[in-house]
Short mmCIF file of C-alpha atoms in Angstrom, two decimals:
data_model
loop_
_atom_site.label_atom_id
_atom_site.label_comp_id
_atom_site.label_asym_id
_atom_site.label_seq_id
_atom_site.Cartn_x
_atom_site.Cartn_y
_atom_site.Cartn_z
CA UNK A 1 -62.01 -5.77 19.29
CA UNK A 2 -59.74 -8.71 18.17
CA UNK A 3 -57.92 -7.79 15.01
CA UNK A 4 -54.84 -8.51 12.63
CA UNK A 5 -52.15 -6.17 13.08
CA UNK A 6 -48.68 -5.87 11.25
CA UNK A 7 -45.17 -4.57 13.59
CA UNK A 8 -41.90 -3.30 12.10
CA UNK A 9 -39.55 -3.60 15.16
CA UNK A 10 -36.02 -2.94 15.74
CA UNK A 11 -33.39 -5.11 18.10
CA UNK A 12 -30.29 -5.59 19.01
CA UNK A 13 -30.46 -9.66 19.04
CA UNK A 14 -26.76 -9.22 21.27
CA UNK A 15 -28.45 -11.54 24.74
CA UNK A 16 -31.12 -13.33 22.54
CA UNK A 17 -31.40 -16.53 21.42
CA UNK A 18 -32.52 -15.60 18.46
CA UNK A 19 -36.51 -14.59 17.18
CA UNK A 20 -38.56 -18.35 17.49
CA UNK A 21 -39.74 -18.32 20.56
CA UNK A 22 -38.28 -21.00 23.25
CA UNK A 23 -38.33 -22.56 26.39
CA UNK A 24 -36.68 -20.80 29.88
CA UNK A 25 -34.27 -18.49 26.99
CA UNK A 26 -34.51 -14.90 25.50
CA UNK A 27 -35.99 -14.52 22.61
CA UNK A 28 -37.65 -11.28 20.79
CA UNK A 29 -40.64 -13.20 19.87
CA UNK A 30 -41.08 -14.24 23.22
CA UNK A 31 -40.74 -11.20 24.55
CA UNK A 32 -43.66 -9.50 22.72
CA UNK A 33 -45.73 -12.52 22.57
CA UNK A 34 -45.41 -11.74 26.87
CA UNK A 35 -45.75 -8.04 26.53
CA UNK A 36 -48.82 -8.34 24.41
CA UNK A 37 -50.41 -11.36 26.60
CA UNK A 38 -50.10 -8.38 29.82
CA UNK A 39 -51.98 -5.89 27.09
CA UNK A 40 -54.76 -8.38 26.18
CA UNK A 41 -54.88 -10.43 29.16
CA UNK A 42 -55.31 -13.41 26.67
CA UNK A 43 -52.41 -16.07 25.08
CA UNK A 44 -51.11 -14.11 21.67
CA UNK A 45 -49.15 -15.92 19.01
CA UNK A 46 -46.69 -13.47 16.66
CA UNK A 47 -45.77 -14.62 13.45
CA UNK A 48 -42.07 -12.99 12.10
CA UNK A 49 -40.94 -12.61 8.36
CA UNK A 50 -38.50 -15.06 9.30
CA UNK A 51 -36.62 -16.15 11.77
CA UNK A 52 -33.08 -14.68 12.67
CA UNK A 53 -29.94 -16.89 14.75
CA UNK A 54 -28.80 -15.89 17.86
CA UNK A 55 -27.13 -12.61 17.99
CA UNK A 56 -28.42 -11.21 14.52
CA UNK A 57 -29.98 -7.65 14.30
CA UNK A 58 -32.47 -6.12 12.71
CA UNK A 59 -33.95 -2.80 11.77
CA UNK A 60 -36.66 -3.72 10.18
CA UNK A 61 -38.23 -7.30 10.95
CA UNK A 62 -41.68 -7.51 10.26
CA UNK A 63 -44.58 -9.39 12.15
CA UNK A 64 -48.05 -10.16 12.43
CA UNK A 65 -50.43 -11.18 15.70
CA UNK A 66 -54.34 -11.13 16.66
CA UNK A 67 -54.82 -9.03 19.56
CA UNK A 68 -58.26 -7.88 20.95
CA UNK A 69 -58.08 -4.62 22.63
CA UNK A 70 -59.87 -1.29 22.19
CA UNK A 71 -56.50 0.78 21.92
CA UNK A 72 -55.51 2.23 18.78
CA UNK A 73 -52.41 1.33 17.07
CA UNK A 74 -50.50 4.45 18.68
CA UNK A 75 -51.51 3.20 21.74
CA UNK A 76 -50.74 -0.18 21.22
CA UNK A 77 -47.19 1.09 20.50
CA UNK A 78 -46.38 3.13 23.27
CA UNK A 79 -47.91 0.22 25.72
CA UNK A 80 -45.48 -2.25 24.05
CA UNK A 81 -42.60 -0.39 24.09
CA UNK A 82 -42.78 0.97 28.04
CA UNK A 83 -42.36 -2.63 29.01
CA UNK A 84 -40.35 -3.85 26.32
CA UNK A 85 -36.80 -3.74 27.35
CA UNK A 86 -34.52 -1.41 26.23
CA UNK A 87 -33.04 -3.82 22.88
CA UNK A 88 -36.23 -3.85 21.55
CA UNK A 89 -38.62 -1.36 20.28
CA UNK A 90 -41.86 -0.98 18.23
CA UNK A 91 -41.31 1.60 15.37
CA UNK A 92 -44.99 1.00 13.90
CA UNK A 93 -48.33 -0.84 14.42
CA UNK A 94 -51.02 -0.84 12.01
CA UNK A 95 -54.11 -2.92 11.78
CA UNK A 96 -54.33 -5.15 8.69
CA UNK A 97 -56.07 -7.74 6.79
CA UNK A 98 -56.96 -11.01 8.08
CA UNK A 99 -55.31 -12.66 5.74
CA UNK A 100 -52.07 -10.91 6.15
CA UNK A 101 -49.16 -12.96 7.54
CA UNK A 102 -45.62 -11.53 8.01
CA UNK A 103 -43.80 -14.53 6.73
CA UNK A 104 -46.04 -16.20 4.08
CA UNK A 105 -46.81 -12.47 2.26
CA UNK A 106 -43.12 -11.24 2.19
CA UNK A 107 -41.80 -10.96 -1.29
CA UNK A 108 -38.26 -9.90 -0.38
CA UNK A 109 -35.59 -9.18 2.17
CA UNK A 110 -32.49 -6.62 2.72
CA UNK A 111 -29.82 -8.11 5.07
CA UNK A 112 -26.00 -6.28 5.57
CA UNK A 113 -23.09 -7.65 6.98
CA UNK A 114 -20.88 -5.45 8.57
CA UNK A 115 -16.84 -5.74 8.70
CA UNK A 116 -14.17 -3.95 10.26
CA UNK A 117 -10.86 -3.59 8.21
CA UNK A 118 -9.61 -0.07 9.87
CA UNK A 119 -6.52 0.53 11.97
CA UNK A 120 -8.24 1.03 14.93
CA UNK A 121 -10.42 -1.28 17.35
CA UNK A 122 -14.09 -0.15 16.69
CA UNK A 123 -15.10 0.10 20.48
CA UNK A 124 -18.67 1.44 19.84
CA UNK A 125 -19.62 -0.74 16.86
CA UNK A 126 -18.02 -3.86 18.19
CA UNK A 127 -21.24 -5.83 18.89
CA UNK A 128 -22.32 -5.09 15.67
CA UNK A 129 -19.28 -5.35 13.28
CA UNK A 130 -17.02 -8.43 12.53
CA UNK A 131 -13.37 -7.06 13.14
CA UNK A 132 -11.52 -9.11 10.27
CA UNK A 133 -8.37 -11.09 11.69
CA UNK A 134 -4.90 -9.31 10.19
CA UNK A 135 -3.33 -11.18 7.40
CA UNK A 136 0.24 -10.73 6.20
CA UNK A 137 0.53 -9.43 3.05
CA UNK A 138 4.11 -8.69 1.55
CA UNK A 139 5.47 -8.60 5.09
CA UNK A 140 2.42 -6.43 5.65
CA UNK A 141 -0.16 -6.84 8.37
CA UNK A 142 -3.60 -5.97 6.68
CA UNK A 143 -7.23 -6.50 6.74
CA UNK A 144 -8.29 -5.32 3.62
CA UNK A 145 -10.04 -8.29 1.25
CA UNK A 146 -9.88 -7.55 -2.60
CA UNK A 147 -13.12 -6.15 -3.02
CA UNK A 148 -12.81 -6.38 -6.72
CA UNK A 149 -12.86 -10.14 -6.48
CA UNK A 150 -15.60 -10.54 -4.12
CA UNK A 151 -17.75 -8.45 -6.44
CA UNK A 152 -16.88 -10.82 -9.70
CA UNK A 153 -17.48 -13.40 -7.19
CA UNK A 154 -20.91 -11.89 -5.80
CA UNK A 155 -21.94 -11.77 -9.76
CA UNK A 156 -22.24 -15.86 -10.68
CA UNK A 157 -24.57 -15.83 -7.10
CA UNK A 158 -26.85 -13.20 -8.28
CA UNK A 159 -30.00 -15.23 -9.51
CA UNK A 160 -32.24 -17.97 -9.17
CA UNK A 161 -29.99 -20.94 -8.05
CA UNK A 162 -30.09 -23.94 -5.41
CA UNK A 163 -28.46 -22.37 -2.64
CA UNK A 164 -28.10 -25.77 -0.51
CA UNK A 165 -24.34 -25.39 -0.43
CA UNK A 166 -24.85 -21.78 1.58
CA UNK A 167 -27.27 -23.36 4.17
CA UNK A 168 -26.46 -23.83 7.91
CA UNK A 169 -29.10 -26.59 8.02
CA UNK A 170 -28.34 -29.92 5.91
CA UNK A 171 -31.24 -31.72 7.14
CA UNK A 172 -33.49 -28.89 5.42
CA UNK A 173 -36.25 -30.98 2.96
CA UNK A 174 -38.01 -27.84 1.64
CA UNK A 175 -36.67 -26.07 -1.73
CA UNK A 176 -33.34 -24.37 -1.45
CA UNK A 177 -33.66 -22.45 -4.47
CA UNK A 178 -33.76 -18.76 -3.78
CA UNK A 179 -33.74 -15.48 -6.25
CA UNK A 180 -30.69 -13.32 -5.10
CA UNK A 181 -31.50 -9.89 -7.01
CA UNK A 182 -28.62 -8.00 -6.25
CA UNK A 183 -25.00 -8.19 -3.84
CA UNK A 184 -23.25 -4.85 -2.91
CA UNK A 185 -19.88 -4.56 -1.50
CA UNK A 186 -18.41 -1.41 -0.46
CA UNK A 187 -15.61 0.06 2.08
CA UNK A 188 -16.80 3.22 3.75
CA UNK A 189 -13.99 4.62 6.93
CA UNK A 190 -13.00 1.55 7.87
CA UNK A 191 -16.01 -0.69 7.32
CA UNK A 192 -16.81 -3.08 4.63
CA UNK A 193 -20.94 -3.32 4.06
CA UNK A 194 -22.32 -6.26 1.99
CA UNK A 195 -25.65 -5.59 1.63
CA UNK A 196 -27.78 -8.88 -0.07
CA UNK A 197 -31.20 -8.21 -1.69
CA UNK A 198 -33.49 -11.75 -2.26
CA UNK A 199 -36.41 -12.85 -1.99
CA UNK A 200 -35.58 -14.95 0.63
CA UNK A 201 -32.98 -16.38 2.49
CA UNK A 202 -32.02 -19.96 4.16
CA UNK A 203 -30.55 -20.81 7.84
CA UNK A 204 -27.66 -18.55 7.78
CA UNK A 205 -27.10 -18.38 4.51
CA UNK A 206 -26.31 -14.64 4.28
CA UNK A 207 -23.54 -15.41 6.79
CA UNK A 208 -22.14 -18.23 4.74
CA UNK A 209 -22.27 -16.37 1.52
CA UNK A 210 -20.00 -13.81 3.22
CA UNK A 211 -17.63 -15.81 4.87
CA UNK A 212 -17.52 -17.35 1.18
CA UNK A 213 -17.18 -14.10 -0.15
CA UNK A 214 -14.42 -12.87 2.03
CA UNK A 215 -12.55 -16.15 1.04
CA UNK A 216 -12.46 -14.76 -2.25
CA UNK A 217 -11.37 -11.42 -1.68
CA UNK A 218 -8.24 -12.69 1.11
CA UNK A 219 -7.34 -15.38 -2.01
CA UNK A 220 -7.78 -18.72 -1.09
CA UNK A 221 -11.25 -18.66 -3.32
CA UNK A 222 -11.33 -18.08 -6.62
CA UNK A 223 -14.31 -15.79 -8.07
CA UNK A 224 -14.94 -18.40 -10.76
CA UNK A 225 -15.35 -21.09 -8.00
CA UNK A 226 -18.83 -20.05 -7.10
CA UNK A 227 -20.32 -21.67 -10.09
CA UNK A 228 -18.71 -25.22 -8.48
CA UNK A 229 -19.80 -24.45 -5.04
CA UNK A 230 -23.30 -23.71 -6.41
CA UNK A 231 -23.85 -27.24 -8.37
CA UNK A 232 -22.29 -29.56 -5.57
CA UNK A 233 -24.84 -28.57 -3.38
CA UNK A 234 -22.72 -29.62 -0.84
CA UNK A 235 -22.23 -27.52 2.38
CA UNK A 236 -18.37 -28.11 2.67
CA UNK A 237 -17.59 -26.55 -0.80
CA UNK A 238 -18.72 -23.30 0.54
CA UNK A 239 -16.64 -20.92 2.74
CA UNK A 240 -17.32 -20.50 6.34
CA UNK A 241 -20.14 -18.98 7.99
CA UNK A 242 -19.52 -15.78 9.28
CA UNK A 243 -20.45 -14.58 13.10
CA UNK A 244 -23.88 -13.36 13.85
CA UNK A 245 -23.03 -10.37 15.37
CA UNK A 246 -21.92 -8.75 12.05
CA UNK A 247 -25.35 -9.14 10.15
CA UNK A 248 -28.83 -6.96 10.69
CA UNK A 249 -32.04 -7.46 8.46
CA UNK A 250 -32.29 -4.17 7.27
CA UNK A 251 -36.22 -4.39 5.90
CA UNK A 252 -38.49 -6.93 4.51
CA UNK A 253 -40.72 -6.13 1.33
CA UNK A 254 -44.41 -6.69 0.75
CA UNK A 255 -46.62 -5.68 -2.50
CA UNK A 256 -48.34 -3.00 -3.37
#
């Protein structure tokens, strides 16, 4: 029986070029769109929350496809994931509404971006952590930002603003107003997690707003300057886009 069902999925985007499907490259949507075309025996089109670069993570994406099959969604799962490769896996498969789409129902997202600002080279986290370049301070070499200024920075980005000046793409002719709801920043052993909470993000604009960030806290931003960067709307005012290997979607949000 053909029906709407919704995936959470985990992968490690490290050999991927990215989720959209494309032509003769990796990509996770392409590789469930083929898994479940073996399952059905028919063409199937999944639909993402969204749409993460090259390299990016995720815990928690979220999609959507018609399939018609007679297995349950248990079955369904353990099908996918015994010919899924090893980087990506199914966590859970229900069946929903027809009208449910992945992308066009999401009402927020979690992303964190990982640094490294320990001693130490992080050998088992290193495709999944941006090791921060040493700077000299007072004769000093030394990782370590000022968080305290990144998170008077992160404040004058928490809202509803035009975030054109944080997106990757400036030929973008949708809206590039967003709702940030809240920016942590904390150190834990070595790591520094900045963990954004929106309800929606544009091309790697979590990426930019931490290489902005991190501008801030290493001094050649001030905190202040975000409210500048905001109204040029101009790309080059902003700080520079972090690497994708540091960032994972940690979940999306739907309504009740």
């Amino acid at each position: 029986m053909r029906m709407n069902y919704r995936l959470t999925i985990s992968y490690d985007g490290t050999r991927y070029h990215g989720w959209e499907s494309k032509k003769e490259v990796d990509t996770i949507e392409g590789k469930l769109e083929a898994v479940f075309a073996r399952m059905t025996e028919q063409d199937v089109k999944i639909h993402g929350a969204g749409r993460t670069d090259a390299g990016v993570h995720a815990m928690g994406m979220v999609a959507n496809g018609f399939l018609d099959t007679t297995l349950t969604p248990e079955e369904i799962k353990a099908y996918a994931n015994h010919y899924l490769p090893d980087d990506i896996c199914i966590r859970e498969v229900s069946g929903v509404s027809e009208r449910f789409h992945a992308r066009l129902n999401a009402k927020g997202k979690v992303y964190q971006y990982t640094c490294y600002i320990g001693d130490e080279k992080p050998v088992f986290e290193r495709l999944y952590t941006w090791v921060l370049p040493e700077w000299v301070t007072n004769g000093t070499p030394d990782r370590m930002p000022d968080i305290e200024a990144m998170q008077k920075a992160a404040e004058y980005l928490i809202g509803t603003h035009d975030f054109k000046s944080f997106c990757g793409n400036n030929k973008m002719k949708k809206s590039t107003v967003r709702t940030i709801y809240d920016i942590t920043i904390a150190e834990e052993e070595g790591y520094l997690r900045m963990t954004f909470h929106g309800n929606g993000f544009l091309q790697n604009m979590v990426r930019i707003l931490t290489g902005t960030l991190l501008e801030v806290g290493y001094g050649r931003m001030h905190a202040e300057d975000m409210e500048t960067v905001l109204a040029s709307r101009d790309r080059q005012m902003a700080g520079p886009t972090a690497p994708p290997h540091g960032l994972m979607l940690l979940e999306v949000e739907y309504g009740v």
